[in-house]
Structures are given as C-alpha cells and as structure tokens.
Amino acid sequence: MAMEAEAAPAELALSETDINWDRLDKTRFHVIGAILFTAQSALLHPTAVVKTRMQVASPGLAQMHGISVFRHILKNDGVPGIFRGFGTSAIGSLPGRVLALTSLEVSKDMMLKYTEDLDMPEATRVGIANGMAGLVSNLVSCIYYVPLDVICQRLMVQGLPGTAVCNGPIDVVHKVIRSEGIRGMYRGFALTAVYQSPASALWWGAYGAAQHVIWRSLGYRNEMERKPSHLEMVVVQATAGTLAGACSSIITTPIDTIKTRLQVLDDYGIGRPSVIKTTKTLLQEDGWRGFYRGFWPRFLNMSLYGTSMIVTYELIKRLSVKQG
C-alpha cells in the first residue's frame, strides 16, 4: 500500500498531465481542435507573414526590423495584407490537422506501451515517446502540408520581386503545375522532411524534458503526496511550450529561410531553384546573417505558438475525455 501511495503522485506529475489517446472521444477531440486551433492560427498568422516576407524580400526590406516590416505591410496593403493566405491556410489545414494529431497521439500511445517494461525514469520514457510521436507525425503530415505551404507562402509574398502574381489559391496551383508539374507543388519537400521531422522530435522532447525539470524545481517529487492544481498544470505546460519553441526556432531558422525562398522564388535567372542555388544566392545577398532573416518574427511566432499550441492542445484533450 505504501508503494502504491508513493507511485500515485509520480503518475500525476509525469503521466496524468498528459491524457492518452485511448481516453479521448475522437470526434469531440477533432471538432474542438479544429475550432480552437483555427482561432490560434488567426492570432499568429501576421507574424508568419512578416517572417516570410523578410526571408524572401530584397536585402533592403529583409534588413528592416520585424515591426518596421509589419508597418510597411499595413501601409501598403492594409489589414488584409497581414492576413494574406490565412483563408487558404485555415481551411486547408483542417484535414491535415486531423492527420497530424491522430498520428501524433497514436504513435505516442504505442511508444508509451512499448517502453512500459523498460528500466528507465518515467520522465525519460515520456520524453522519448513524445519525441518519437513528433517525428512520426511530422513525416506523415509533410505529404499533405508541403503543397499547402507552397500555396500559402506564395500568397503571402505577392508583389515582391522574383514572385509570380496569382489570383487566389486555385490560380497558384494552376500556375505552378503548368510551369513545373506536380513536382512544383512539392518544392522543398525533402528539405522540409529532413529538418522539420527532427525539429518536431526536438520540440516535443524538449517540452517533455522542460516539464519534468519545472515540476522538480517547484518541489514536486515522486514520494510526495501534494498534487499540482489545474492552474499550476497550465502554467507549467505554457512555460515548457515557450522554452521548446524558443530552442527549436534558434536551431531551425537557417533551414527554414532556405526552404521558404526555395518554395516561393522563381526568378533567379539561373534555371530552376535548388537548395544549393538558393543557399549561394542568400550568401551573396547577405552573407551568413542572411540565414537568420526573419529570425525575431519567427522566434516570436514559434515561442507564442509553442505556448498557445500546447495550452490549447492540453485543453482540447481535457475537454475531450470520454465521459463515464
């Protein structure tokens, strides 16, 4: 009995804060998720537009601060300018989000069960399961999200030198396929899969590890009977999400800059864009600092995204727990 009493708080601190797939009402989970994640995306979309414009623009605009770029877009395009591509992104993301969240939860549940009998700390086991789930989910969802990314980013950078003028998402698809075939819709696919999959594993792994460290720093131990409140869980999850997003943005921004330019720029004057050509052009324009174009908007976007996403995600899961 004493051993069971000691084990319960450990499960609460390290496991019960993460509701597993088999405890969820799947329909409610996806419906509530679609509503809340769309609202979250609307709040963060302007930072994505600013980041994308800074990565693709000529050196003059690219060297401006994020706030200045934001004001420049508002002055020239008004409020619709900072929400370019949002409608396509919001509607197009719905089926992709179902695919991503399902693969995330199923693969995490499988990893937790697979490692159940292994001799390792609970925090390590949860971190590994989260990391592997992030990796698998990203690999699966890349097939859907890369073409959507190409469409949205082309809409975001309308009017910049080297970009084609398109009248909406259907026109983007038509022009890309006409000039490059279906291959054009998957520009940057390999680069996205290669860098985003480990980055996703890093994010989820960092989130799990940060959560464990924070719980420890707050004085929670496996042998204690004190349980964290719901408010404490939200604060800890939000802080861990912020730290995970910040770490990920620092590591992945250079590759994201190359990927974004590869997906939206057509007029290099040297044939079809490639990773090597894009990298050389970026170096010629701005040197090594060019790889961190749009870093602060992306840092802000990923930090805010990490915080709001994980708080929203954990709320969705709590609202979707099966009744009875």
Tab-separated table of C-alpha atoms in Angstrom:
chain	number	residue	atom	x	y	z
A	1	MET	CA	0.000	0.000	0.000
A	2	ALA	CA	2.843	2.357	0.855
A	3	MET	CA	4.463	1.704	-2.520
A	4	GLU	CA	1.159	2.405	-4.318
A	5	ALA	CA	0.721	5.653	-2.387
A	6	GLU	CA	4.207	6.754	-3.435
A	7	ALA	CA	3.608	5.837	-7.085
A	8	ALA	CA	0.391	7.845	-7.482
A	9	PRO	CA	1.909	11.355	-7.304
A	10	ALA	CA	4.605	10.324	-9.805
A	11	GLU	CA	1.892	9.321	-12.284
A	12	LEU	CA	0.084	12.617	-11.708
A	13	ALA	CA	3.181	14.746	-12.230
A	14	LEU	CA	4.613	12.859	-15.178
A	15	SER	CA	1.766	10.974	-16.822
A	16	GLU	CA	-1.661	12.204	-15.767
A	17	THR	CA	-0.836	15.675	-17.049
A	18	ASP	CA	-0.773	14.043	-20.492
A	19	ILE	CA	-4.068	12.354	-21.405
A	20	ASN	CA	-3.508	9.378	-23.662
A	21	TRP	CA	-5.308	8.518	-26.922
A	22	ASP	CA	-7.473	5.709	-25.552
A	23	ARG	CA	-9.121	8.089	-23.045
A	24	LEU	CA	-10.287	10.555	-25.730
A	25	ASP	CA	-13.606	10.927	-27.515
A	26	LYS	CA	-12.114	11.138	-31.026
A	27	THR	CA	-14.980	13.067	-32.678
A	28	ARG	CA	-15.099	15.689	-29.943
A	29	PHE	CA	-11.298	15.887	-29.971
A	30	HIS	CA	-11.128	16.758	-33.686
A	31	VAL	CA	-14.137	19.128	-33.712
A	32	ILE	CA	-12.974	21.145	-30.696
A	33	GLY	CA	-9.429	21.027	-32.041
A	34	ALA	CA	-10.500	22.464	-35.417
A	35	ILE	CA	-12.252	25.406	-33.741
A	36	LEU	CA	-9.579	26.296	-31.189
A	37	PHE	CA	-6.554	25.749	-33.430
A	38	THR	CA	-8.097	27.880	-36.201
A	39	ALA	CA	-8.573	30.700	-33.693
A	40	GLN	CA	-4.979	30.274	-32.533
A	41	SER	CA	-3.705	30.362	-36.127
A	42	ALA	CA	-5.590	33.607	-36.783
A	43	LEU	CA	-3.809	35.311	-33.885
A	44	LEU	CA	-0.346	34.206	-35.022
A	45	HIS	CA	-0.743	34.484	-38.809
A	46	PRO	CA	0.562	38.095	-39.057
A	47	THR	CA	3.926	37.052	-37.568
A	48	ALA	CA	4.183	34.296	-40.189
A	49	VAL	CA	3.513	36.816	-42.974
A	50	VAL	CA	6.194	39.184	-41.638
A	51	LYS	CA	8.692	36.342	-41.263
A	52	THR	CA	8.040	35.044	-44.788
A	53	ARG	CA	8.344	38.489	-46.360
A	54	MET	CA	11.653	39.152	-44.589
A	55	GLN	CA	13.059	35.815	-45.780
A	56	VAL	CA	12.070	36.356	-49.408
A	57	ALA	CA	12.452	40.136	-49.843
A	58	SER	CA	15.364	42.061	-51.289
A	59	PRO	CA	18.166	42.927	-48.814
A	60	GLY	CA	16.691	46.386	-48.113
A	61	LEU	CA	13.391	45.090	-46.749
A	62	ALA	CA	14.993	41.971	-45.254
A	63	GLN	CA	17.285	44.083	-43.057
A	64	MET	CA	14.397	46.055	-41.566
A	65	HIS	CA	13.159	45.152	-38.088
A	66	GLY	CA	10.071	42.979	-37.862
A	67	ILE	CA	7.956	45.873	-36.513
A	68	SER	CA	9.026	48.043	-39.456
A	69	VAL	CA	8.114	45.314	-41.943
A	70	PHE	CA	4.752	44.911	-40.211
A	71	ARG	CA	4.091	48.661	-40.547
A	72	HIS	CA	5.273	48.581	-44.171
A	73	ILE	CA	2.746	45.842	-44.996
A	74	LEU	CA	-0.065	47.698	-43.192
A	75	LYS	CA	0.767	50.931	-45.002
A	76	ASN	CA	0.835	49.351	-48.466
A	77	ASP	CA	-1.737	46.567	-48.204
A	78	GLY	CA	-3.815	47.380	-45.137
A	79	VAL	CA	-5.098	44.772	-42.693
A	80	PRO	CA	-5.783	42.210	-45.493
A	81	GLY	CA	-2.045	42.295	-46.219
A	82	ILE	CA	-1.083	40.849	-42.839
A	83	PHE	CA	-3.658	38.082	-43.286
A	84	ARG	CA	-2.695	37.077	-46.816
A	85	GLY	CA	-3.032	33.341	-47.244
A	86	PHE	CA	-4.934	32.863	-43.974
A	87	GLY	CA	-8.189	31.648	-45.531
A	88	THR	CA	-6.359	29.050	-47.591
A	89	SER	CA	-4.262	28.033	-44.605
A	90	ALA	CA	-7.226	27.800	-42.201
A	91	ILE	CA	-9.473	25.757	-44.500
A	92	GLY	CA	-6.681	23.698	-45.982
A	93	SER	CA	-5.266	22.811	-42.566
A	94	LEU	CA	-8.429	21.087	-41.327
A	95	PRO	CA	-7.823	17.637	-42.875
A	96	GLY	CA	-4.078	17.975	-42.333
A	97	ARG	CA	-4.611	18.667	-38.648
A	98	VAL	CA	-6.725	15.519	-38.249
A	99	LEU	CA	-3.918	13.537	-39.883
A	100	ALA	CA	-1.207	15.172	-37.756
A	101	LEU	CA	-2.978	14.912	-34.385
A	102	THR	CA	-4.135	11.341	-34.947
A	103	SER	CA	-0.661	10.152	-35.950
A	104	LEU	CA	0.843	12.087	-33.015
A	105	GLU	CA	-1.411	10.556	-30.378
A	106	VAL	CA	-1.445	7.028	-31.809
A	107	SER	CA	2.345	6.851	-32.186
A	108	LYS	CA	2.870	8.332	-28.700
A	109	ASP	CA	0.488	5.802	-27.187
A	110	MET	CA	2.306	2.975	-28.979
A	111	MET	CA	5.707	4.193	-27.742
A	112	LEU	CA	4.466	4.502	-24.150
A	113	LYS	CA	3.188	0.925	-24.283
A	114	TYR	CA	6.363	-0.342	-25.986
A	115	THR	CA	8.639	1.217	-23.339
A	116	GLU	CA	6.402	0.353	-20.384
A	117	ASP	CA	8.583	-2.507	-19.158
A	118	LEU	CA	11.945	-0.831	-19.803
A	119	ASP	CA	14.084	0.177	-16.844
A	120	MET	CA	14.202	3.973	-17.208
A	121	PRO	CA	12.905	7.039	-15.341
A	122	GLU	CA	9.295	7.912	-16.113
A	123	ALA	CA	10.247	11.391	-17.366
A	124	THR	CA	12.728	9.861	-19.826
A	125	ARG	CA	10.128	7.385	-21.071
A	126	VAL	CA	7.544	10.142	-21.604
A	127	GLY	CA	10.162	12.353	-23.307
A	128	ILE	CA	11.186	9.587	-25.715
A	129	ALA	CA	7.553	8.786	-26.507
A	130	ASN	CA	6.794	12.479	-27.141
A	131	GLY	CA	9.883	12.897	-29.333
A	132	MET	CA	9.135	9.830	-31.460
A	133	ALA	CA	5.491	10.896	-31.783
A	134	GLY	CA	6.555	14.333	-33.024
A	135	LEU	CA	8.913	12.737	-35.564
A	136	VAL	CA	6.305	10.312	-36.935
A	137	SER	CA	3.528	12.912	-37.007
A	138	ASN	CA	5.649	15.355	-38.981
A	139	LEU	CA	6.774	12.759	-41.526
A	140	VAL	CA	3.170	11.708	-42.146
A	141	SER	CA	1.752	15.247	-42.324
A	142	CYS	CA	4.521	16.592	-44.617
A	143	ILE	CA	2.854	14.796	-47.528
A	144	TYR	CA	-0.210	16.992	-47.044
A	145	TYR	CA	1.248	20.214	-45.649
A	146	VAL	CA	4.091	20.931	-48.112
A	147	PRO	CA	1.779	21.714	-51.084
A	148	LEU	CA	-0.408	23.792	-48.744
A	149	ASP	CA	2.702	25.608	-47.527
A	150	VAL	CA	3.743	26.380	-51.112
A	151	ILE	CA	0.313	27.866	-51.857
A	152	CYS	CA	0.058	29.942	-48.663
A	153	GLN	CA	3.577	31.334	-48.846
A	154	ARG	CA	3.155	32.354	-52.478
A	155	LEU	CA	0.029	34.259	-51.500
A	156	MET	CA	1.883	35.914	-48.599
A	157	VAL	CA	4.634	37.372	-50.805
A	158	GLN	CA	2.500	38.738	-53.651
A	159	GLY	CA	4.173	41.699	-55.364
A	160	LEU	CA	7.743	41.075	-54.234
A	161	PRO	CA	10.487	40.835	-56.913
A	162	GLY	CA	11.002	37.316	-58.210
A	163	THR	CA	7.468	36.160	-57.329
A	164	ALA	CA	4.588	35.414	-59.683
A	165	VAL	CA	1.294	37.306	-59.392
A	166	CYS	CA	-1.575	34.937	-58.561
A	167	ASN	CA	-5.301	35.475	-58.086
A	168	GLY	CA	-6.039	33.158	-55.185
A	169	PRO	CA	-5.027	29.594	-54.236
A	170	ILE	CA	-6.515	27.899	-57.310
A	171	ASP	CA	-4.529	30.200	-59.587
A	172	VAL	CA	-1.364	29.383	-57.584
A	173	VAL	CA	-1.922	25.646	-58.121
A	174	HIS	CA	-2.703	26.157	-61.817
A	175	LYS	CA	0.409	28.251	-62.494
A	176	VAL	CA	2.775	26.004	-60.509
A	177	ILE	CA	1.541	22.803	-62.156
A	178	ARG	CA	1.534	24.404	-65.615
A	179	SER	CA	5.155	25.504	-65.279
A	180	GLU	CA	6.635	22.634	-63.249
A	181	GLY	CA	4.075	19.859	-62.992
A	182	ILE	CA	3.046	18.290	-59.688
A	183	ARG	CA	6.714	18.358	-58.707
A	184	GLY	CA	6.424	22.132	-58.259
A	185	MET	CA	3.845	21.667	-55.506
A	186	TYR	CA	6.432	19.693	-53.563
A	187	ARG	CA	9.268	22.191	-53.786
A	188	GLY	CA	11.263	21.919	-50.586
A	189	PHE	CA	9.628	18.612	-49.578
A	190	ALA	CA	12.888	16.775	-48.881
A	191	LEU	CA	14.311	19.779	-47.014
A	192	THR	CA	11.096	20.148	-45.002
A	193	ALA	CA	11.022	16.471	-44.056
A	194	VAL	CA	14.735	16.390	-43.236
A	195	TYR	CA	14.714	19.411	-40.945
A	196	GLN	CA	11.148	19.578	-39.618
A	197	SER	CA	10.908	15.957	-38.530
A	198	PRO	CA	13.936	16.139	-36.199
A	199	ALA	CA	12.802	19.649	-35.199
A	200	SER	CA	9.387	18.268	-34.278
A	201	ALA	CA	11.028	15.489	-32.287
A	202	LEU	CA	13.233	18.137	-30.630
A	203	TRP	CA	10.211	20.318	-29.792
A	204	TRP	CA	8.179	17.532	-28.206
A	205	GLY	CA	11.214	16.059	-26.469
A	206	ALA	CA	12.209	19.484	-25.117
A	207	TYR	CA	8.652	20.060	-23.997
A	208	GLY	CA	8.587	16.807	-22.044
A	209	ALA	CA	12.019	17.410	-20.520
A	210	ALA	CA	11.234	21.038	-19.636
A	211	GLN	CA	8.010	19.972	-17.968
A	212	HIS	CA	9.871	17.447	-15.823
A	213	VAL	CA	12.567	19.976	-14.808
A	214	ILE	CA	9.950	22.606	-13.937
A	215	TRP	CA	7.949	20.168	-11.809
A	216	ARG	CA	11.138	19.302	-9.934
A	217	SER	CA	12.084	22.961	-9.471
A	218	LEU	CA	8.634	23.606	-7.983
A	219	GLY	CA	9.360	21.000	-5.337
A	220	TYR	CA	7.337	18.088	-6.688
A	221	ARG	CA	8.904	14.687	-6.033
A	222	ASN	CA	7.757	11.153	-6.678
A	223	GLU	CA	7.434	10.432	-2.984
A	224	MET	CA	5.283	13.486	-2.218
A	225	GLU	CA	1.516	13.406	-1.790
A	226	ARG	CA	0.937	17.044	-2.805
A	227	LYS	CA	-0.748	17.269	-6.199
A	228	PRO	CA	-0.436	20.172	-8.666
A	229	SER	CA	-3.541	22.286	-9.245
A	230	HIS	CA	-5.090	22.830	-12.675
A	231	LEU	CA	-3.657	26.355	-12.747
A	232	GLU	CA	-0.174	25.022	-11.991
A	233	MET	CA	-0.513	22.479	-14.808
A	234	VAL	CA	-1.473	25.216	-17.294
A	235	VAL	CA	1.413	27.478	-16.206
A	236	VAL	CA	3.959	24.655	-16.333
A	237	GLN	CA	2.738	23.448	-19.744
A	238	ALA	CA	2.773	27.005	-21.117
A	239	THR	CA	6.305	27.654	-19.837
A	240	ALA	CA	7.582	24.337	-21.189
A	241	GLY	CA	5.963	25.097	-24.564
A	242	THR	CA	7.613	28.520	-24.709
A	243	LEU	CA	11.047	27.075	-23.960
A	244	ALA	CA	10.590	24.292	-26.515
A	245	GLY	CA	9.530	26.774	-29.207
A	246	ALA	CA	12.442	29.085	-28.469
A	247	CYS	CA	15.009	26.261	-28.673
A	248	SER	CA	13.528	24.974	-31.911
A	249	SER	CA	13.488	28.396	-33.614
A	250	ILE	CA	17.179	29.028	-32.863
A	251	ILE	CA	18.214	25.709	-34.391
A	252	THR	CA	15.895	25.583	-37.409
A	253	THR	CA	15.674	29.198	-38.700
A	254	PRO	CA	18.556	28.915	-41.260
A	255	ILE	CA	16.990	25.889	-42.960
A	256	ASP	CA	13.544	27.471	-42.791
A	257	THR	CA	14.873	30.538	-44.619
A	258	ILE	CA	16.303	28.374	-47.425
A	259	LYS	CA	13.099	26.319	-47.634
A	260	THR	CA	10.858	29.403	-47.806
A	261	ARG	CA	12.895	31.029	-50.608
A	262	LEU	CA	13.041	27.721	-52.467
A	263	GLN	CA	9.259	27.410	-52.371
A	264	VAL	CA	8.290	30.924	-53.488
A	265	LEU	CA	11.053	32.455	-55.655
A	266	ASP	CA	11.077	31.727	-59.382
A	267	ASP	CA	13.221	34.450	-60.958
A	268	TYR	CA	16.818	33.576	-60.116
A	269	GLY	CA	17.932	33.814	-63.756
A	270	ILE	CA	19.842	30.545	-63.321
A	271	GLY	CA	17.221	27.907	-64.029
A	272	ARG	CA	15.005	26.006	-61.619
A	273	PRO	CA	15.796	26.848	-57.968
A	274	SER	CA	17.570	24.230	-55.860
A	275	VAL	CA	18.870	24.074	-52.303
A	276	ILE	CA	22.454	24.789	-53.445
A	277	LYS	CA	21.471	27.691	-55.751
A	278	THR	CA	19.222	29.187	-53.065
A	279	THR	CA	21.990	28.931	-50.461
A	280	LYS	CA	24.569	30.555	-52.753
A	281	THR	CA	22.202	33.396	-53.651
A	282	LEU	CA	21.432	34.028	-49.988
A	283	LEU	CA	25.144	34.125	-49.139
A	284	GLN	CA	25.821	36.578	-51.969
A	285	GLU	CA	22.993	38.875	-50.878
A	286	ASP	CA	23.544	38.974	-47.138
A	287	GLY	CA	26.372	36.692	-46.019
A	288	TRP	CA	25.840	34.263	-43.163
A	289	ARG	CA	23.468	36.647	-41.379
A	290	GLY	CA	21.080	36.104	-44.280
A	291	PHE	CA	20.257	32.664	-42.939
A	292	TYR	CA	18.686	34.343	-39.918
A	293	ARG	CA	16.471	36.680	-41.917
A	294	GLY	CA	13.162	36.990	-40.126
A	295	PHE	CA	14.617	35.382	-37.003
A	296	TRP	CA	12.846	37.592	-34.459
A	297	PRO	CA	9.388	37.274	-36.038
A	298	ARG	CA	9.957	33.529	-36.307
A	299	PHE	CA	11.296	33.371	-32.741
A	300	LEU	CA	8.195	35.258	-31.573
A	301	ASN	CA	5.938	33.115	-33.737
A	302	MET	CA	7.372	29.814	-32.524
A	303	SER	CA	7.544	30.868	-28.878
A	304	LEU	CA	3.969	32.132	-28.919
A	305	TYR	CA	2.938	29.136	-30.985
A	306	GLY	CA	4.624	26.749	-28.574
A	307	THR	CA	2.882	28.357	-25.610
A	308	SER	CA	-0.573	28.753	-27.121
A	309	MET	CA	-0.484	25.456	-29.007
A	310	ILE	CA	0.347	23.287	-26.017
A	311	VAL	CA	-2.090	25.088	-23.692
A	312	THR	CA	-4.795	24.820	-26.364
A	313	TYR	CA	-3.885	21.214	-27.104
A	314	GLU	CA	-3.964	20.134	-23.471
A	315	LEU	CA	-7.280	21.989	-23.011
A	316	ILE	CA	-8.740	20.201	-26.045
A	317	LYS	CA	-7.688	16.874	-24.585
A	318	ARG	CA	-9.204	17.664	-21.198
A	319	LEU	CA	-12.462	18.705	-22.887
A	320	SER	CA	-12.438	15.528	-25.000
A	321	VAL	CA	-12.000	12.923	-22.255
A	322	LYS	CA	-14.607	10.164	-22.528
A	323	GLN	CA	-17.418	10.553	-20.016
A	324	GLY	CA	-18.103	7.641	-17.682
